[in-house]
XYZ file of C-alpha atoms in Angstrom:
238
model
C 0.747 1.053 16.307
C 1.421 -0.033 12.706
C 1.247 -3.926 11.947
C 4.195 -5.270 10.028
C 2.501 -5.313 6.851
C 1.488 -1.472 7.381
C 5.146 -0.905 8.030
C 6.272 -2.977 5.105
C 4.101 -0.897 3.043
C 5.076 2.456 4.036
C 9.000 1.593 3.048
C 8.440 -0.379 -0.222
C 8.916 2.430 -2.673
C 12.214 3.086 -0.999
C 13.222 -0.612 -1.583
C 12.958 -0.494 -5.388
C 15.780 -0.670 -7.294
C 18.299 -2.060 -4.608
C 20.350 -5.555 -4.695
C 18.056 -7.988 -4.095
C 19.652 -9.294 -1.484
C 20.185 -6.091 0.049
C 16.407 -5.719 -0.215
C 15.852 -8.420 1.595
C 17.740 -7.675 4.401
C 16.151 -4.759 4.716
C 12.815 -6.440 5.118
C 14.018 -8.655 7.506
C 15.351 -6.134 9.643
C 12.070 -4.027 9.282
C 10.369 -7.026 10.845
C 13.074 -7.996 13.652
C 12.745 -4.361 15.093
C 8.601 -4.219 14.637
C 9.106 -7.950 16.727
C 11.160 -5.147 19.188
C 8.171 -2.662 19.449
C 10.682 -0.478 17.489
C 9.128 0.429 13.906
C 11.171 1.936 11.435
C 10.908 3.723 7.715
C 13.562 3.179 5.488
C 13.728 6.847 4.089
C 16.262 6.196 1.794
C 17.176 3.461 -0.972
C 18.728 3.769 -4.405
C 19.876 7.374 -4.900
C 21.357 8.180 -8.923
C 24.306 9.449 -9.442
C 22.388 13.101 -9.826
C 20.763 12.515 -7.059
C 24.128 12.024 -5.222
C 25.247 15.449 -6.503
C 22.733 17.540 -5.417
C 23.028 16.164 -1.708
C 27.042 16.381 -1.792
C 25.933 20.350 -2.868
C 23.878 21.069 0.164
C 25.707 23.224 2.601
C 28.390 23.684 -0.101
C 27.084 25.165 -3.097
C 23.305 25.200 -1.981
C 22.187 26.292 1.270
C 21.321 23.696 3.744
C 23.774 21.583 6.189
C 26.403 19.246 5.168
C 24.656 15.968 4.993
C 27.467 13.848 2.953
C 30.859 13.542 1.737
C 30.053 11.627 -0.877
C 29.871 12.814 -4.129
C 28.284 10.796 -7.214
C 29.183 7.471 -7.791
C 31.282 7.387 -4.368
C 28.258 6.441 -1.987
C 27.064 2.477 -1.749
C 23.624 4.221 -2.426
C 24.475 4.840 -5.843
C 24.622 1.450 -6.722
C 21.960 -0.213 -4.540
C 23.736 -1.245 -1.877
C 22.910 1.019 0.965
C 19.560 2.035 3.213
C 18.989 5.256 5.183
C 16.399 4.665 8.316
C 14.223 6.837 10.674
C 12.409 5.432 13.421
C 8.590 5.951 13.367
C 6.428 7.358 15.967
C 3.188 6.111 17.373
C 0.996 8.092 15.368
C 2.611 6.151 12.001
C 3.376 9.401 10.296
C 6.285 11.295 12.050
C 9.789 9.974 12.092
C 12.320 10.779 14.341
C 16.505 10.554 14.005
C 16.477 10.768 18.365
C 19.334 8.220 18.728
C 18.512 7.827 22.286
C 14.939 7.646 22.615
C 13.914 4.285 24.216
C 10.287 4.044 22.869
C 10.068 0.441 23.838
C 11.029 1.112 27.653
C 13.178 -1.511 27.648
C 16.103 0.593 29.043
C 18.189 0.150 25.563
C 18.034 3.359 22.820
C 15.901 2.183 20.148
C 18.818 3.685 17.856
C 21.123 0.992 19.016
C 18.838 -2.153 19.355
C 18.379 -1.161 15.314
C 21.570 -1.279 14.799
C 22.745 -4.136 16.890
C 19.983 -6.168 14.495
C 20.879 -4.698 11.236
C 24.930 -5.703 12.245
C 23.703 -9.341 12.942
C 22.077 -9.306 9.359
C 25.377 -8.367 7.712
C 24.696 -4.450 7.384
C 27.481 -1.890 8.077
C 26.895 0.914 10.197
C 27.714 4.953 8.964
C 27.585 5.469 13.095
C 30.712 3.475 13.144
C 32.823 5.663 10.567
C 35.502 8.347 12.173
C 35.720 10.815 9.081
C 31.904 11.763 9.115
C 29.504 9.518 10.920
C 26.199 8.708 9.408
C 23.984 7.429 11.944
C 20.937 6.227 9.644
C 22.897 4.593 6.951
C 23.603 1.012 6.764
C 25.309 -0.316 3.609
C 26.348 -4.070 2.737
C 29.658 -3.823 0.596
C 29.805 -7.588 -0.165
C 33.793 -6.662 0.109
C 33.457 -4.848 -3.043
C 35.293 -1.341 -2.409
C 33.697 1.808 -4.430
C 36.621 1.540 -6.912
C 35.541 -1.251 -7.948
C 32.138 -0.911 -8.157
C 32.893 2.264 -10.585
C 34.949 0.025 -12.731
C 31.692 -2.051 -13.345
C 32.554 -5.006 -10.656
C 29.192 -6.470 -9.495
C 28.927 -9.161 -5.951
C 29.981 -12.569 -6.367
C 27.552 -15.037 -6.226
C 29.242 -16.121 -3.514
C 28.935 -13.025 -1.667
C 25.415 -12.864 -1.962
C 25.093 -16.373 -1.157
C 26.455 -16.064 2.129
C 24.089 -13.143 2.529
C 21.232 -14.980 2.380
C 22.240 -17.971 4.646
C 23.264 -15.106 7.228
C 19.474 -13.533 7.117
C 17.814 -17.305 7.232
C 20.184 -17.921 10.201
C 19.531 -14.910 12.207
C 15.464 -15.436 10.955
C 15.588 -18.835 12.858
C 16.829 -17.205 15.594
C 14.436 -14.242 15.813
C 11.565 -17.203 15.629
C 12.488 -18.759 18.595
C 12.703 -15.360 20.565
C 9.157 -13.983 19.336
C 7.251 -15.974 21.899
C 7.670 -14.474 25.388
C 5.068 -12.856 28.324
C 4.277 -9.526 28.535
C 2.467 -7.818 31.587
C -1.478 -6.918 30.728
C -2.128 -3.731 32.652
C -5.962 -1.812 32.325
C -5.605 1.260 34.219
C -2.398 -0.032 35.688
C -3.839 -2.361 37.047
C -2.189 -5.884 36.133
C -4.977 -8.278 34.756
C -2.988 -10.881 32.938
C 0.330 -12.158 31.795
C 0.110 -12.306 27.547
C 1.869 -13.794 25.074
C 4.074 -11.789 22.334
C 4.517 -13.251 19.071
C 5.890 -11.422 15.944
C 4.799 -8.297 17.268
C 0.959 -9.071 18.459
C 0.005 -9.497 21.915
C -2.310 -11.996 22.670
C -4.604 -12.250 26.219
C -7.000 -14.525 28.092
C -10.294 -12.884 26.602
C -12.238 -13.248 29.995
C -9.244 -11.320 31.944
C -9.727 -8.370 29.634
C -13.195 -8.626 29.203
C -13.750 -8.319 32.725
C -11.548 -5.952 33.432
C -13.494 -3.500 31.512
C -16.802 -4.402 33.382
C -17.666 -7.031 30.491
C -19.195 -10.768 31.086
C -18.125 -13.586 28.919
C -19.512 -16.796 28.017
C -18.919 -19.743 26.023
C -21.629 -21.555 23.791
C -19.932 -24.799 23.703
C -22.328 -25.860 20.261
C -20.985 -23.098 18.564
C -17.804 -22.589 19.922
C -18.265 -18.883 20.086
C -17.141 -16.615 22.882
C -19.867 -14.215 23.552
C -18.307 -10.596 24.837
C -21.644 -8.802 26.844
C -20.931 -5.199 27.704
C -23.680 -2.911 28.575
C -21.650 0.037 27.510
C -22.029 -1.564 23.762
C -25.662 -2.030 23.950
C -27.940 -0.115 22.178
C -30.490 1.710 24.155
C -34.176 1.205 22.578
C -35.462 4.284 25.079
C -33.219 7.023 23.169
């Protein structure tokens, strides 16, 4: 799997040119699902008015299938206030828009526990809207409605304000959630109970060590663990 910063990386280009604020919940939410086991790609940031356009064409005047109503200037993307995601497989390459895979195995679609986070950061969900629903796309609005934003209107300080204190809040809370057990199996075989924290997994060295036909030792002067395995050892006779 991906480490945050990996995943952080792989959606940064996709981030430029939104609301700052918008950008940062964004982040944020990248991180609370990767804290989930659930990594995701934003696929889709700031889209031009052009851009806009030539999607609203596809399946109308283009071949392809419908993938908006929106035409340009009439989508939150246009003005940097919206974010399309995938979720990313294992391999950290291939995304997939399979709202009710559960890649976690925590009995909850990964779709929704995405969702359900990017809600408590102040997102709006496309999956909620009757007309046409677009499951990847979250938008924050900041109560500004796309009239307005035409007509030059811009988020109130205010607005974004609030924003903020709503991502530190629901930060503080992810914080004191990242610390919790997780079973240790090696051939499913429980060794150990470890210790999740901001998506790492920590275990007793010496559990795993010997599970995997290792010995360990500690040199107390240098405060080294020493991890012997005879399937690392070079062989001087070959």
């Amino acid at each position: 799997m991906l480490t945050l910063t990996q995943l952080k990386s792989k959606s940064a280009t996709r981030l430029k040119g939104l609301h700052p604020a918008v950008r940062v919940a964004a982040q944020t939410l990248t991180e609370h699902c990767c804290q989930r086991g659930i990594p995701i790609l934003i696929t889709q940031g700031l889209r031009t008015v052009a851009e806009q356009n030539a999607l609203y064409a596809q399946g109308r005047t283009v071949k392809g299938a419908i993938v908006t109503n929106a035409r340009g200037g009439y989508s939150y993307h246009n003005y940097g206030l919206a974010v399309d995601f995938a979720l990313l497989l294992q391999d950290g390459r291939t995304v997939s828009w399979d709202t009710g895979s559960d890649g976690n195995g925590d009995e909850i679609a990964d779709w929704q526990e995405v969702v359900r986070e990017a809600k408590a950061l102040g997102f709006e969900w496309g999956g909620d809207w009757t007309s046409f629903r677009d499951y990847p796309h979250l938008q924050i609005a900041f109560g500004l409605s796309l009239a307005q934003l035409r007509g030059g209107a811009e988020p109130s300080a205010a607005s974004v304000e609030a924003l903020y204190q709503k991502i530190n809040k629901e930060g503080e809370k992810q914080d004191m959630k990242t610390e919790h057990t997780a079973v240790v199996q090696v051939n499913g075989v429980k060794i150990a109970d470890g210790m999740l924290n901001k998506g790492i997994t920590y275990v007793p060295v010496r559990s795993l060590a010997e599970a995997l036909g290792a010995q360990v030792r500690y040199i107390a002067a240098t405060r080294t663990v020493e991890v012997t395995s005879s399937q690392l050892r070079g062989n001087g006779d070959e």
